[in-house]
XYZ file of C-alpha atoms in Angstrom:
336
model
C -24.540 12.179 12.736
C -26.332 9.295 16.248
C -22.681 9.335 16.862
C -21.603 12.687 17.061
C -24.939 13.382 19.271
C -23.933 10.169 21.821
C -21.110 11.506 22.285
C -21.927 15.191 22.802
C -25.003 14.142 25.025
C -21.879 11.616 27.154
C -23.850 8.659 26.774
C -21.361 5.603 26.862
C -20.877 3.644 24.137
C -21.295 -1.003 24.708
C -17.852 -0.445 26.501
C -17.359 2.676 28.796
C -15.648 4.961 26.470
C -16.687 8.265 25.736
C -16.675 8.817 21.950
C -19.363 6.693 20.012
C -18.074 5.444 16.162
C -20.294 5.152 13.832
C -19.465 1.465 12.684
C -20.445 0.789 16.409
C -24.275 2.995 15.957
C -24.055 0.473 12.091
C -24.062 -2.901 14.027
C -26.561 -2.168 17.262
C -28.693 -1.178 14.440
C -27.783 -4.296 12.443
C -28.521 -6.701 15.460
C -31.384 -8.618 15.127
C -30.922 -9.388 18.906
C -33.083 -5.784 20.358
C -36.444 -7.606 17.739
C -36.192 -10.700 19.558
C -33.873 -12.622 18.241
C -29.918 -13.493 19.063
C -27.914 -15.188 16.774
C -24.294 -17.041 16.854
C -22.390 -17.471 14.995
C -23.244 -14.498 12.370
C -19.505 -13.707 11.705
C -16.403 -15.500 11.268
C -12.229 -15.076 11.466
C -11.192 -14.867 7.304
C -7.669 -14.129 5.735
C -8.026 -9.956 4.945
C -7.429 -9.507 0.927
C -7.876 -5.948 1.426
C -5.765 -3.028 3.888
C -7.338 0.447 5.947
C -4.400 2.246 3.855
C -2.071 0.935 0.743
C 0.412 2.788 3.322
C -0.021 1.021 6.665
C 0.125 -2.529 7.088
C -2.548 -4.992 7.429
C -2.000 -6.018 11.062
C -2.879 -9.583 12.733
C -4.368 -9.988 8.610
C -7.482 -10.979 9.496
C -10.781 -9.853 8.882
C -13.933 -10.571 9.508
C -16.946 -11.445 7.106
C -20.739 -12.649 7.501
C -21.636 -16.236 7.661
C -24.520 -17.614 4.940
C -28.053 -17.055 7.218
C -28.454 -21.165 7.150
C -25.686 -21.400 9.348
C -26.805 -18.834 12.136
C -27.984 -20.609 15.407
C -31.166 -18.535 16.583
C -31.255 -17.368 20.465
C -34.704 -16.409 21.504
C -34.372 -13.462 23.258
C -36.290 -10.383 24.861
C -37.440 -8.169 22.591
C -37.212 -4.537 23.227
C -38.367 -3.327 19.609
C -40.860 -4.432 17.308
C -39.820 -6.521 14.737
C -41.783 -4.015 11.332
C -39.621 -1.114 13.184
C -36.788 -3.214 12.917
C -36.933 -3.893 9.940
C -37.521 -0.539 8.805
C -34.102 -0.134 9.999
C -32.936 -2.360 8.015
C -34.384 -1.084 5.002
C -33.167 2.579 5.177
C -29.319 1.347 6.316
C -29.781 -0.255 2.512
C -30.525 3.037 1.478
C -27.995 4.879 2.558
C -25.110 2.677 1.731
C -26.744 2.844 -1.952
C -26.459 6.588 -1.648
C -23.338 6.144 0.408
C -21.061 8.425 -1.636
C -18.405 5.449 -1.701
C -20.909 3.842 -3.498
C -21.559 6.788 -6.108
C -20.401 6.294 -9.270
C -22.060 10.130 -10.439
C -18.623 11.941 -10.667
C -15.860 10.442 -12.987
C -12.835 10.482 -10.556
C -9.829 8.883 -12.363
C -8.047 7.996 -9.271
C -11.110 6.696 -7.190
C -9.688 4.793 -4.567
C -5.880 5.023 -5.699
C -4.794 8.670 -3.684
C -2.906 8.114 0.157
C -2.959 11.211 2.308
C 1.057 11.424 2.634
C 0.925 13.391 6.281
C -1.579 11.036 8.279
C -1.186 7.344 5.384
C -4.974 7.473 5.134
C -6.718 7.207 2.180
C -8.172 10.064 0.198
C -11.899 9.514 -1.325
C -13.880 11.070 -4.507
C -16.192 14.587 -2.824
C -18.192 16.996 -5.121
C -19.166 20.466 -3.765
C -22.057 22.823 -4.048
C -19.402 25.518 -5.826
C -19.507 22.320 -8.582
C -15.851 21.022 -7.430
C -14.589 18.007 -7.719
C -11.677 17.285 -5.157
C -9.650 14.135 -2.857
C -10.291 14.609 0.046
C -8.543 12.519 3.073
C -10.510 10.578 4.994
C -8.199 11.509 8.518
C -10.069 15.146 8.015
C -13.427 13.656 8.707
C -12.889 10.598 11.136
C -14.706 11.563 14.647
C -12.525 9.230 16.745
C -9.107 11.248 14.730
C -11.173 14.263 15.684
C -11.625 13.683 19.037
C -8.362 12.466 20.311
C -6.908 15.387 18.212
C -5.584 14.039 14.964
C -7.272 15.461 12.791
C -5.770 15.588 9.206
C -3.988 19.529 8.698
C -3.815 18.101 4.516
C -4.944 20.438 1.883
C -8.164 19.141 -0.211
C -6.698 18.614 -4.230
C -8.545 19.241 -6.621
C -9.546 15.946 -8.593
C -9.448 17.476 -12.422
C -5.923 18.838 -11.978
C -4.460 15.139 -10.474
C -6.043 13.075 -12.986
C -4.833 15.070 -15.665
C -1.914 14.900 -14.297
C -1.721 12.114 -13.125
C -2.917 10.719 -17.202
C -0.479 12.542 -19.124
C 2.779 11.559 -16.151
C 1.234 7.372 -17.604
C 1.374 8.635 -21.287
C 4.707 9.590 -21.389
C 6.049 5.858 -19.285
C 4.350 4.177 -22.039
C 5.217 6.189 -25.441
C 8.795 6.748 -23.142
C 9.901 3.419 -21.165
C 13.293 4.112 -21.993
C 12.788 5.685 -18.221
C 11.391 2.121 -17.322
C 14.825 1.061 -18.312
C 16.770 3.391 -16.491
C 14.929 1.545 -13.681
C 15.945 -1.366 -14.675
C 19.246 -0.691 -14.507
C 18.578 0.276 -11.332
C 16.866 -2.808 -9.920
C 20.608 -4.067 -11.705
C 22.874 -2.062 -9.282
C 20.309 -4.018 -6.597
C 18.432 -0.974 -5.572
C 15.363 -3.231 -6.599
C 15.851 -6.204 -3.524
C 14.085 -5.971 -0.922
C 14.856 -4.746 2.041
C 16.359 -7.858 4.119
C 18.461 -8.555 1.450
C 20.099 -4.766 1.107
C 20.667 -4.705 4.173
C 22.732 -8.642 4.163
C 24.785 -6.715 0.890
C 25.496 -3.295 3.068
C 26.364 -5.726 6.178
C 28.734 -7.923 3.673
C 30.823 -4.223 2.140
C 30.444 -3.539 5.142
C 32.883 -5.702 7.230
C 35.391 -6.442 3.534
C 36.072 -2.346 4.416
C 36.266 -3.122 7.680
C 38.834 -5.858 6.903
C 40.810 -3.643 4.014
C 41.457 -1.694 7.373
C 43.112 -4.249 9.639
C 44.838 -5.592 6.717
C 46.376 -2.372 6.753
C 46.682 -1.338 10.062
C 48.970 -4.951 10.686
C 50.934 -4.208 8.134
C 52.418 -0.923 9.465
C 52.217 -2.750 12.709
C 54.142 -5.026 11.696
C 56.556 -2.869 9.523
C 57.098 -1.320 13.098
C 57.911 -4.150 13.850
C 55.659 -4.221 16.983
C 54.625 -8.534 15.558
C 57.734 -10.886 14.431
C 57.078 -12.098 10.871
C 55.030 -15.476 11.414
C 52.481 -13.630 13.805
C 52.080 -11.409 11.423
C 51.707 -14.561 8.990
C 49.591 -15.969 10.685
C 47.156 -13.480 11.386
C 47.428 -12.515 7.586
C 45.804 -16.001 6.706
C 42.888 -15.305 9.601
C 41.915 -12.446 8.146
C 42.242 -13.583 4.441
C 39.749 -16.303 5.316
C 37.450 -13.732 6.814
C 37.892 -11.874 3.499
C 37.004 -14.770 1.395
C 33.860 -16.351 2.943
C 32.510 -13.013 2.984
C 33.284 -11.966 -0.891
C 32.008 -15.916 -1.433
C 28.437 -14.131 0.772
C 28.302 -11.517 -1.772
C 28.490 -13.425 -4.691
C 25.699 -15.947 -3.460
C 23.746 -12.377 -2.552
C 24.603 -11.423 -6.257
C 23.362 -14.327 -7.712
C 20.298 -14.703 -5.715
C 19.536 -10.384 -6.538
C 20.172 -12.203 -9.760
C 17.507 -14.913 -9.747
C 15.366 -12.011 -8.594
C 15.840 -9.903 -11.238
C 16.503 -10.779 -15.324
C 16.370 -7.145 -16.260
C 17.227 -8.005 -19.783
C 14.068 -10.241 -20.492
C 12.301 -7.718 -18.305
C 13.004 -4.719 -20.446
C 12.171 -6.896 -23.447
C 8.189 -8.063 -22.028
C 7.310 -3.974 -21.205
C 9.063 -2.613 -24.050
C 6.301 -4.958 -26.088
C 3.984 -4.368 -23.566
C 4.356 -0.368 -24.550
C 4.417 -0.697 -27.811
C 1.662 -2.255 -27.959
C -0.586 0.588 -25.513
C 0.854 3.888 -27.836
C -1.416 3.654 -30.216
C -4.070 4.093 -28.516
C -3.675 6.377 -25.334
C -5.125 8.778 -26.815
C -8.885 7.381 -28.543
C -9.199 5.554 -24.743
C -13.198 6.650 -23.014
C -13.038 7.027 -19.286
C -13.346 3.753 -18.945
C -10.462 2.334 -20.874
C -8.336 5.464 -19.242
C -9.409 4.542 -15.518
C -8.795 0.216 -16.820
C -5.517 1.822 -17.763
C -4.503 3.363 -14.865
C -6.277 0.259 -12.070
C -3.589 -1.948 -14.207
C -0.497 0.351 -14.265
C -0.882 2.124 -10.675
C 0.068 1.051 -7.845
C -1.069 4.572 -5.240
C -1.099 7.858 -6.264
C 0.399 10.110 -2.973
C -0.307 13.429 -2.200
C 1.562 15.905 -0.283
C 0.393 19.408 0.201
C 3.341 20.793 -2.167
C 4.152 16.867 -4.430
C 2.770 14.164 -5.553
C 4.279 10.286 -5.744
C 3.177 7.818 -7.985
C 4.595 4.054 -7.857
C 3.361 2.534 -11.145
C 4.110 -1.043 -11.740
C 3.917 -2.259 -14.996
C 3.314 -5.828 -16.520
C 5.936 -8.031 -16.230
C 4.364 -10.868 -18.148
C 1.164 -11.322 -20.021
C -0.303 -12.743 -16.625
C 0.241 -9.432 -14.965
C -2.156 -7.776 -17.904
C -4.709 -9.271 -16.491
C -4.371 -8.687 -13.245
C -3.712 -5.515 -10.796
C -0.485 -5.194 -8.794
C -1.972 -5.807 -5.428
C -3.588 -9.815 -5.959
C -0.688 -10.480 -7.924
C 2.048 -9.570 -4.588
C 2.127 -12.875 -1.739
C 3.610 -10.026 -0.170
C 1.632 -7.110 -0.555
C -0.221 -6.736 3.318
C 3.209 -6.699 4.608
C 3.969 -4.265 2.314
C 5.144 -0.142 3.162
């Protein structure tokens, strides 16, 4: 509300902008400099541990974290407000934080923190309306800066109960029928799971081999038409054959890399055992247990107005059964 009022009144931001951001207001209210003491070294850059959106790159990979108060360096400055007023503001901010929607665990959302909008690729949060309906709502619908730029998301509210049930039933189907996973492992064997760089290299090699085949055919046609002599034909044929041999060697090396990455047989055995352990308990799980299982096995639920995409992650070893997918992936912050 404060940010909206300041923007409507035309009061410039600290950097001269025309639109105030909630984070800017919070930073001002949290700054002890207005009470007479500025501090140096209150924050420090650290490697980021989470992304603003699971569907967008993290950017620089750097996050700002507060440092312990004992490490701050105090600098006296003229006070604008009293210490009592500043303390009252801090108490109110702390209370607002406790009551914020993101910290409200009163309502149960099975997919809390796992839903993303397909349109603007931002996260969707749980929301409870006065009519006692629960929804997942894209953050892009209410962000004031996006609205000011004319980029307000138009995605519809997703009914939480229906979406939770849809995803849970699909998850149960996956666990009760591991053949679905086996099918995906077959796709992995054919190379569809490989990193984009490796896939691109394989595609390039295949295209080069196909081009060499066409060159061999054209060379033979030219020789049969007596455009070139036998010596020239054999020389060019040998050059093409050597190039073809080198490309085939590259392709074999890429296949070896792929096989080293994906031992599908071993994966299938581990996944089969994991699913068999879960199958007898699925029908009797409480909400907290369902939530724990969803966090383990689902990386993201992407909601469009007409379809839902569920990105599953299945543990392939005992280690994976204890850690969430995003904590295991070293390339998580760079993933698209």
